[in-house]
Short mmCIF file of C-alpha atoms and ligand atoms in Angstrom, two decimals:
data_model
loop_
_atom_site.label_atom_id
_atom_site.label_comp_id
_atom_site.label_asym_id
_atom_site.label_seq_id
_atom_site.Cartn_x
_atom_site.Cartn_y
_atom_site.Cartn_z
CA UNK A 238 -0.36 0.39 -0.09
CA UNK A 239 1.61 3.23 -0.91
CA UNK A 240 1.46 6.07 1.80
CA UNK A 241 -0.46 7.86 -1.10
CA UNK A 242 -3.26 5.66 -0.42
CA UNK A 243 -3.04 5.85 3.12
CA UNK A 244 -3.69 9.59 4.56
CA UNK A 245 -6.21 9.55 1.80
CA UNK A 246 -7.92 6.73 3.24
CA UNK A 247 -7.28 8.20 6.74
CA UNK A 248 -8.65 11.44 4.95
CA UNK A 249 -11.76 10.03 4.80
CA UNK A 250 -11.61 7.25 7.11
CA UNK A 251 -11.99 11.67 9.17
CA UNK A 252 -14.39 12.74 7.16
CA UNK A 253 -16.41 10.25 7.66
CA UNK A 254 -16.39 10.49 11.72
CA UNK A 255 -17.28 13.96 11.07
CA UNK A 256 -20.27 13.40 8.57
CA UNK A 257 -21.63 10.56 11.87
CA UNK A 258 -20.94 13.29 13.88
CA UNK A 259 -22.72 16.26 12.96
CA UNK A 260 -25.40 14.03 12.35
CA UNK A 261 -27.90 15.27 15.32
CA UNK A 262 -27.70 17.81 13.07
CA UNK A 263 -31.34 17.83 10.05
CA UNK A 264 -27.39 16.72 6.94
CA UNK A 265 -27.88 13.83 5.24
CA UNK A 266 -24.51 12.11 4.84
CA UNK A 267 -24.12 9.98 1.66
CA UNK A 268 -22.20 6.97 2.83
CA UNK A 269 -24.91 4.55 2.97
CA UNK A 270 -27.97 4.11 1.50
CA UNK A 271 -30.09 2.43 3.37
CA UNK A 272 -30.38 5.44 5.72
CA UNK A 273 -30.32 8.90 3.90
CA UNK A 274 -33.41 9.20 4.75
CA UNK A 275 -32.97 9.58 8.20
CA UNK A 276 -30.14 12.68 7.89
CA UNK A 277 -27.63 9.67 9.47
CA UNK A 278 -25.91 6.22 10.14
CA UNK A 279 -27.76 4.29 11.39
CA UNK A 280 -25.80 1.86 14.10
CA UNK A 281 -26.68 -1.59 12.37
CA UNK A 282 -24.32 -0.40 8.59
CA UNK A 283 -21.67 0.81 11.23
CA UNK A 284 -21.48 -2.18 13.03
CA UNK A 285 -20.11 -5.87 12.65
CA UNK A 286 -22.96 -7.87 14.87
CA UNK A 287 -26.59 -6.66 14.66
CA UNK A 288 -27.80 -4.39 16.95
CA UNK A 289 -31.91 -3.90 18.02
CA UNK A 290 -34.55 -1.93 19.88
CA UNK A 291 -36.85 -3.18 21.51
CA UNK A 292 -41.24 -2.21 20.89
CA UNK A 293 -43.65 -3.63 21.09
CA UNK A 294 -46.74 -3.63 18.33
CA UNK A 295 -47.88 -0.19 18.86
CA UNK A 296 -45.30 2.28 18.14
CA UNK A 297 -45.42 0.37 14.22
CA UNK A 298 -48.84 2.42 14.40
CA UNK A 299 -46.05 5.38 14.23
CA UNK A 300 -43.93 6.01 10.16
CA UNK A 301 -41.95 8.57 12.02
CA UNK A 302 -40.66 5.08 14.66
CA UNK A 303 -41.03 2.09 12.11
CA UNK A 304 -38.40 5.15 9.80
CA UNK A 305 -36.09 5.27 12.74
CA UNK A 306 -36.66 1.96 14.12
CA UNK A 307 -35.87 0.46 10.60
CA UNK A 308 -32.83 2.72 9.53
CA UNK A 309 -30.92 2.51 11.99
CA UNK A 310 -31.83 -0.81 13.86
CA UNK A 311 -31.72 -4.39 12.28
CA UNK A 312 -33.74 -6.37 15.71
CA UNK A 313 -35.96 -6.18 17.20
CA UNK A 314 -36.75 -7.83 20.81
CA UNK A 315 -40.49 -7.73 22.02
CA UNK A 316 -40.54 -5.98 25.19
CA UNK A 317 -43.53 -7.61 26.38
CA UNK A 318 -45.79 -8.70 23.69
CA UNK A 319 -43.75 -12.20 23.40
CA UNK A 320 -43.89 -13.59 27.17
CA UNK A 321 -46.46 -15.96 28.43
CA UNK A 322 -49.05 -13.70 29.23
CA UNK A 323 -50.24 -11.31 26.89
CA UNK A 324 -49.78 -14.72 23.86
CA UNK A 325 -50.48 -17.70 26.67
CA UNK A 326 -54.53 -16.66 27.45
CA UNK A 327 -54.95 -20.36 28.36
CA UNK A 328 -53.72 -24.55 28.34
CA UNK A 329 -54.47 -23.89 24.96
CA UNK A 330 -55.76 -21.11 24.28
CA UNK A 331 -52.39 -18.63 22.61
CA UNK A 332 -53.45 -14.29 21.00
CA UNK A 333 -50.32 -14.03 18.52
CA UNK A 334 -51.65 -10.38 17.41
CA UNK A 335 -49.30 -8.41 18.68
CA UNK A 336 -46.20 -11.01 18.56
CA UNK A 337 -47.56 -11.85 14.86
CA UNK A 338 -47.50 -7.55 14.09
CA UNK A 339 -44.04 -7.66 15.37
CA UNK A 340 -42.51 -11.12 14.08
CA UNK A 341 -44.04 -9.75 10.50
CA UNK A 342 -42.87 -6.25 10.40
CA UNK A 343 -39.40 -8.43 11.46
CA UNK A 344 -39.38 -10.00 8.22
CA UNK A 345 -41.26 -7.91 5.71
CA UNK A 346 -37.99 -5.13 7.25
CA UNK A 347 -34.80 -7.50 6.90
CA UNK A 348 -34.76 -7.31 10.50
CA UNK A 349 -34.26 -10.91 12.68
CA UNK A 350 -36.92 -11.15 15.92
CA UNK A 351 -35.18 -12.34 19.18
CA UNK A 352 -37.35 -14.53 21.19
CA UNK A 353 -37.78 -12.53 24.95
CA UNK A 354 -38.57 -14.83 26.71
CA UNK A 355 -40.45 -18.55 27.04
CA UNK A 356 -40.13 -18.96 31.08
CA UNK A 357 -40.08 -15.40 33.51
CA UNK A 358 -41.19 -15.72 36.83
CA UNK A 359 -42.43 -12.05 35.87
CA UNK A 360 -44.86 -13.21 33.77
CA UNK A 361 -46.40 -16.45 35.17
CA UNK A 362 -49.83 -16.52 32.95
CA UNK A 363 -52.90 -16.80 36.77
CA UNK A 364 -54.02 -19.55 35.39
CA UNK A 365 -51.11 -21.70 35.31
CA UNK A 366 -50.02 -20.30 38.58
CA UNK A 367 -53.25 -21.41 39.50
CA UNK A 368 -53.03 -25.08 37.85
CA UNK A 369 -54.35 -27.74 38.85
CA UNK A 370 -52.96 -31.19 37.75
CA UNK A 371 -50.39 -32.60 38.64
CA UNK A 372 -46.68 -31.98 37.72
CA UNK A 373 -46.52 -34.13 35.27
CA UNK A 374 -49.36 -32.91 33.53
CA UNK A 375 -48.13 -29.38 34.33
CA UNK A 376 -44.49 -29.84 32.68
CA UNK A 377 -46.62 -31.13 29.89
CA UNK A 378 -48.41 -28.45 29.06
CA UNK A 379 -45.33 -26.62 30.16
CA UNK A 380 -43.18 -28.43 27.07
CA UNK A 381 -46.74 -27.69 24.65
CA UNK A 382 -46.23 -24.28 25.32
CA UNK A 383 -42.20 -23.78 24.19
CA UNK A 384 -42.94 -25.96 21.41
CA UNK A 385 -46.22 -24.01 19.87
CA UNK A 386 -44.27 -20.86 20.51
CA UNK A 387 -40.82 -21.77 18.41
CA UNK A 388 -42.05 -24.00 16.06
CA UNK A 389 -44.46 -21.11 15.05
CA UNK A 390 -41.65 -18.51 14.60
CA UNK A 391 -39.51 -20.97 13.04
CA UNK A 392 -37.19 -19.11 11.00
CA UNK A 393 -38.52 -15.97 11.70
CA UNK A 394 -37.37 -15.99 15.66
CA UNK A 395 -33.93 -17.06 15.05
CA UNK A 396 -33.02 -16.91 19.48
CA UNK A 397 -34.87 -16.96 22.74
CA UNK A 398 -34.31 -15.81 26.61
CA UNK A 399 -35.40 -19.62 27.81
CA UNK A 400 -35.46 -18.36 31.49
CA UNK A 401 -35.22 -15.04 32.32
CA UNK A 402 -34.08 -13.90 35.80
CA UNK A 403 -33.43 -17.17 38.00
CA UNK A 404 -31.77 -16.58 40.77
CA UNK A 405 -32.59 -13.62 44.38
CA UNK A 406 -30.74 -11.03 44.20
CA UNK A 407 -28.13 -11.11 46.87
CA UNK A 408 -27.97 -14.92 47.99
CA UNK A 409 -28.27 -16.64 44.46
CA UNK A 410 -30.56 -19.11 45.63
CA UNK A 411 -33.13 -19.83 42.46
CA UNK A 412 -35.96 -18.08 43.38
CA UNK A 413 -38.86 -20.43 44.03
CA UNK A 414 -40.50 -20.18 40.63
CA UNK A 415 -43.71 -21.83 39.50
CA UNK A 416 -41.64 -23.63 37.78
CA UNK A 417 -39.21 -24.76 40.55
CA UNK A 418 -42.43 -25.38 42.40
CA UNK A 419 -43.64 -28.15 40.02
CA UNK A 420 -41.05 -28.79 38.09
CA UNK A 421 -37.81 -29.16 40.11
CA UNK A 422 -34.45 -27.57 40.91
CA UNK A 423 -33.24 -28.43 37.64
CA UNK A 424 -36.19 -26.98 36.07
CA UNK A 425 -33.77 -25.30 33.67
CA UNK A 426 -32.22 -27.95 31.74
CA UNK A 427 -36.22 -29.25 31.49
CA UNK A 428 -36.43 -26.41 29.84
CA UNK A 429 -33.39 -25.80 27.94
CA UNK A 430 -33.86 -29.48 26.34
CA UNK A 431 -37.78 -29.08 25.48
CA UNK A 432 -36.90 -25.20 24.03
CA UNK A 433 -34.42 -27.61 21.70
CA UNK A 434 -36.58 -30.41 20.21
CA UNK A 435 -39.14 -27.59 20.09
CA UNK A 436 -36.96 -24.85 17.86
CA UNK A 437 -33.32 -27.29 16.59
CA UNK A 438 -31.94 -23.48 14.73
CA UNK A 439 -33.01 -21.03 17.48
CA UNK A 440 -29.70 -19.74 19.63
CA UNK A 441 -30.80 -20.83 23.44
CA UNK A 442 -30.02 -18.11 26.22
CA UNK A 443 -30.25 -17.75 29.92
CA UNK A 444 -31.56 -14.07 30.02
CA UNK A 445 -31.24 -11.60 33.65
CA UNK A 446 -29.62 -9.04 35.32
CA UNK A 447 -26.95 -7.88 38.05
CA UNK A 448 -24.61 -10.59 37.40
CA UNK A 449 -22.23 -8.50 36.91
CA UNK A 450 -22.47 -6.87 40.30
CA UNK A 451 -23.51 -8.77 42.67
CA UNK A 452 -20.81 -11.95 43.26
CA UNK A 453 -23.90 -14.24 44.40
CA UNK A 454 -25.24 -14.12 41.80
CA UNK A 455 -23.10 -14.31 38.91
CA UNK A 456 -21.01 -16.92 40.40
CA UNK A 457 -25.01 -19.12 40.73
CA UNK A 458 -25.64 -17.80 37.00
CA UNK A 459 -22.39 -20.36 35.80
CA UNK A 460 -22.17 -22.92 38.29
CA UNK A 461 -25.59 -23.49 36.38
CA UNK A 462 -24.09 -22.43 33.59
CA UNK A 463 -21.39 -25.01 33.80
CA UNK A 464 -23.50 -27.78 35.57
CA UNK A 465 -25.41 -27.64 31.77
CA UNK A 466 -22.70 -27.54 29.92
CA UNK A 467 -21.19 -30.46 31.57
CA UNK A 468 -24.56 -32.11 31.18
CA UNK A 469 -24.38 -31.89 27.83
CA UNK A 470 -27.45 -30.15 28.33
CA UNK A 471 -27.67 -27.05 25.12
CA UNK A 472 -27.52 -23.88 26.04
CA UNK A 473 -25.49 -20.98 23.36
CA UNK A 474 -25.62 -17.23 24.87
CA UNK A 475 -26.09 -15.59 27.90
CA UNK A 476 -27.69 -12.82 27.35
CA UNK A 477 -26.56 -9.34 30.33
CA UNK A 478 -29.63 -7.46 30.31
CA UNK A 479 -26.95 -4.42 31.72
CA UNK A 480 -30.20 -2.19 32.73
CA UNK A 481 -27.40 0.11 34.22
CA UNK A 482 -26.36 4.14 35.20
CA UNK A 483 -23.60 6.97 34.08
CA UNK A 484 -21.28 5.58 36.79
CA UNK A 485 -22.39 1.68 38.18
CA UNK A 486 -20.78 -0.48 37.74
CA UNK A 487 -17.35 -0.83 37.12
CA UNK A 488 -16.01 -1.13 33.05
CA UNK A 489 -14.44 -3.35 34.68
CA UNK A 490 -16.82 -5.40 36.10
CA UNK A 491 -18.42 -5.12 33.38
CA UNK A 492 -15.62 -6.71 31.31
CA UNK A 493 -15.06 -9.59 33.49
CA UNK A 494 -18.37 -10.34 33.43
CA UNK A 495 -18.48 -10.47 29.53
CA UNK A 496 -15.19 -12.53 29.72
CA UNK A 497 -16.48 -15.20 31.82
CA UNK A 498 -18.91 -15.63 29.14
CA UNK A 499 -17.35 -15.37 26.35
CA UNK A 500 -14.67 -17.91 27.84
CA UNK A 501 -16.86 -20.89 28.09
CA UNK A 502 -17.40 -20.47 24.57
CA UNK A 503 -20.88 -18.76 24.46
CA UNK A 504 -22.53 -15.81 22.32
CA UNK A 505 -22.10 -13.09 24.67
CA UNK A 506 -25.82 -10.66 24.56
CA UNK A 507 -25.73 -7.36 25.82
CA UNK A 508 -30.31 -7.64 26.42
CA UNK A 509 -31.64 -4.42 27.22
CA UNK A 510 -29.42 -2.19 27.59
CA UNK A 511 -30.20 1.37 29.06
CA UNK A 512 -28.75 3.83 30.44
CA UNK A 513 -29.74 5.86 33.56
CA UNK A 514 -28.30 9.50 34.68
CA UNK A 515 -31.07 10.12 37.48
CA UNK A 516 -30.65 7.83 39.85
CA UNK A 517 -30.73 9.83 42.60
CA UNK A 518 -33.76 11.85 41.51
CA UNK A 519 -31.43 15.20 41.06
CA UNK A 520 -32.43 16.20 38.32
CA UNK A 521 -35.99 17.32 37.29
CA UNK A 522 -35.22 18.06 33.90
CA UNK A 523 -32.54 16.61 30.96
CA UNK A 524 -28.68 18.87 31.25
CA UNK A 525 -26.47 18.12 28.98
CA UNK A 526 -22.81 17.29 31.77
CA UNK A 527 -25.44 14.43 32.51
CA UNK A 528 -25.85 13.40 28.60
CA UNK A 529 -22.26 13.35 28.05
CA UNK A 530 -21.65 11.09 31.29
CA UNK A 531 -24.89 9.23 29.58
CA UNK A 532 -22.53 9.38 25.66
CA UNK A 533 -19.32 7.88 27.27
CA UNK A 534 -20.74 5.45 29.59
CA UNK A 535 -22.34 4.04 26.79
CA UNK A 536 -18.82 4.48 23.96
CA UNK A 537 -17.13 2.30 26.66
CA UNK A 538 -19.75 -0.59 27.30
CA UNK A 539 -20.00 -0.14 22.90
CA UNK A 540 -16.18 -0.38 23.06
CA UNK A 541 -15.74 -3.66 25.57
CA UNK A 542 -18.33 -5.62 24.40
CA UNK A 543 -16.42 -5.38 20.50
CA UNK A 544 -13.19 -6.05 21.85
CA UNK A 545 -15.12 -9.65 22.35
CA UNK A 546 -14.26 -12.53 19.70
CA UNK A 547 -16.50 -11.37 16.89
CA UNK A 548 -17.65 -15.33 17.23
CA UNK A 549 -19.16 -14.55 20.10
CA UNK A 550 -21.08 -11.35 19.80
CA UNK A 551 -24.50 -11.64 19.80
CA UNK A 552 -25.82 -7.59 19.99
CA UNK A 553 -26.32 -5.12 21.42
CA UNK A 554 -30.57 -4.46 21.85
CA UNK A 555 -31.11 -1.59 23.13
CA UNK A 556 -34.62 -1.71 26.32
CA UNK A 557 -36.76 1.03 23.82
CA UNK A 558 -36.45 3.38 21.65
CA UNK A 559 -37.01 6.88 22.93
CA UNK A 560 -36.91 8.62 25.99
CA UNK A 561 -40.35 8.52 27.68
CA UNK A 562 -41.09 4.73 25.80
CA UNK A 563 -38.69 3.76 28.62
CA UNK A 564 -39.86 1.43 31.03
CA UNK A 565 -37.16 2.54 34.34
CA UNK A 566 -39.48 6.43 34.89
CA UNK A 567 -41.86 4.21 36.05
CA UNK A 568 -40.14 1.11 37.78
CA UNK A 569 -38.70 3.70 39.94
CA UNK A 570 -40.40 6.55 40.17
CA UNK A 571 -37.88 9.52 38.84
CA UNK A 572 -37.45 11.41 35.50
CA UNK A 573 -34.83 9.74 34.00
CA UNK A 574 -33.53 9.31 29.61
CA UNK A 575 -32.03 6.72 29.73
CA UNK A 576 -32.23 5.75 25.88
CA UNK A 577 -30.55 6.94 22.64
CA UNK A 578 -33.62 9.54 21.09
CA UNK A 579 -35.64 11.83 22.66
CA UNK A 580 -38.90 12.41 22.53
CA UNK A 581 -38.43 14.01 19.23
CA UNK A 582 -37.14 11.50 18.07
CA UNK A 583 -33.76 12.79 17.67
CA UNK A 584 -30.22 11.19 18.44
CA UNK A 585 -28.84 12.00 21.77
CA UNK A 586 -25.32 12.75 22.30
CA UNK A 587 -25.83 8.57 23.04
CA UNK A 588 -25.99 8.33 20.92
CA UNK A 589 -22.82 9.49 19.35
CA UNK A 590 -21.21 7.59 21.65
CA UNK A 591 -22.73 4.35 20.34
CA UNK A 592 -21.44 5.18 16.61
CA UNK A 593 -17.96 6.71 18.38
CA UNK A 594 -17.81 3.12 20.02
CA UNK A 595 -18.45 1.55 16.53
CA UNK A 596 -16.87 3.90 14.46
CA UNK A 597 -13.22 3.27 15.87
CA UNK A 598 -13.47 -0.65 16.11
CA UNK A 599 -13.17 -0.57 12.24
C1 LIG B 831 -39.93 -4.30 30.57
C2 LIG B 831 -41.11 -4.07 30.13
O1 LIG B 831 -39.73 -2.93 29.72
C3 LIG B 831 -42.00 -3.60 30.33
O2 LIG B 831 -42.92 -3.05 29.15
C4 LIG B 831 -42.93 -4.50 30.93
O3 LIG B 831 -44.69 -4.22 31.47
C5 LIG B 831 -42.37 -5.28 32.49
O4 LIG B 831 -41.53 -5.59 31.86
N1 LIG B 831 -35.34 -7.70 32.57
C6 LIG B 831 -37.18 -7.50 31.56
C7 LIG B 831 -37.36 -6.95 30.95
O5 LIG B 831 -36.07 -9.00 31.40
O6 LIG B 831 -39.04 -7.99 30.40
C8 LIG B 831 -38.29 -6.21 31.27
O7 LIG B 831 -39.21 -5.43 30.45
C9 LIG B 831 -37.30 -5.32 32.28
C10 LIG B 831 -36.01 -5.62 33.06
#
């Protein structure tokens, strides 16, 4: 390669960077035809791994949203509508309206779908919690649910969180969910086996929060994973929900947990990323200063993720599109601005942080 070529290359790279950094403005860039209408470069065009967003079927009514979703991201998770409560209305009855709408939308826009989630103690249909059959019958209805959902979407939902949040905070004990009560301590292995049988091509994940900063929970999760792997129970990856704040936890802790997953040969999914900037409730309005800290945080997390071996990068999923959509506002009760877009659907500094990290990895 001659010097002139490399100088030109550096110049072009710098030019692209300047265009990207200007993306908060309305100017459009020709860097990628797909995203030309957006006026800025979509994350999917810059990333070597999928970039996802959690959405709800009602969001599909707004073309302002759908243009943004399809222009920026190439994967979706259902924020709510692919959990058992909304789908599994009775032992033999299902409501597919919202989940079908999401899966169809993804398919017609060339996006993949990550299924979330097959079993979670927070979304147990009340009829299942009060199931009157014996434990064998309970296991059979659960198996039937897993095969019904996974086979309906086989080839379209390419990965699933099989079990969500199995371990309790601080103690790291298995939560005493209905699945554990009815199927025993080995219920996680049973659910993964059922999922593999239902759709052998789907990638199967264990998903949780707190496994970065809660030592007992982390140890319990890795002990469970090591046990599954030792017994040949199928598991392909781990989701780190990554509901974090701008200053907690440390990057070292985040990196150590991601590395521990990768060392086991598993895929790493940052599955529900959002970054709180008002955890202490000291803000009544978004501030530029906190926005910059949030941008740094996003950049650092994405940069750390990009250090993982390429074959173990399953992708990064944002848990919502625009700030006021975020579940965190109701969950914690503080004003909050945890996502990449503001409520006018303009990219925030946090978006620039994401872009910077992707650019640096190229
Ligand atoms: C939340 C959704 O954002 C809310 O809309 C819903 O009401 C409750 O669930 N961990 C998870 C997600 O795995 O499913 C949760 O999503 C957020 C915490």
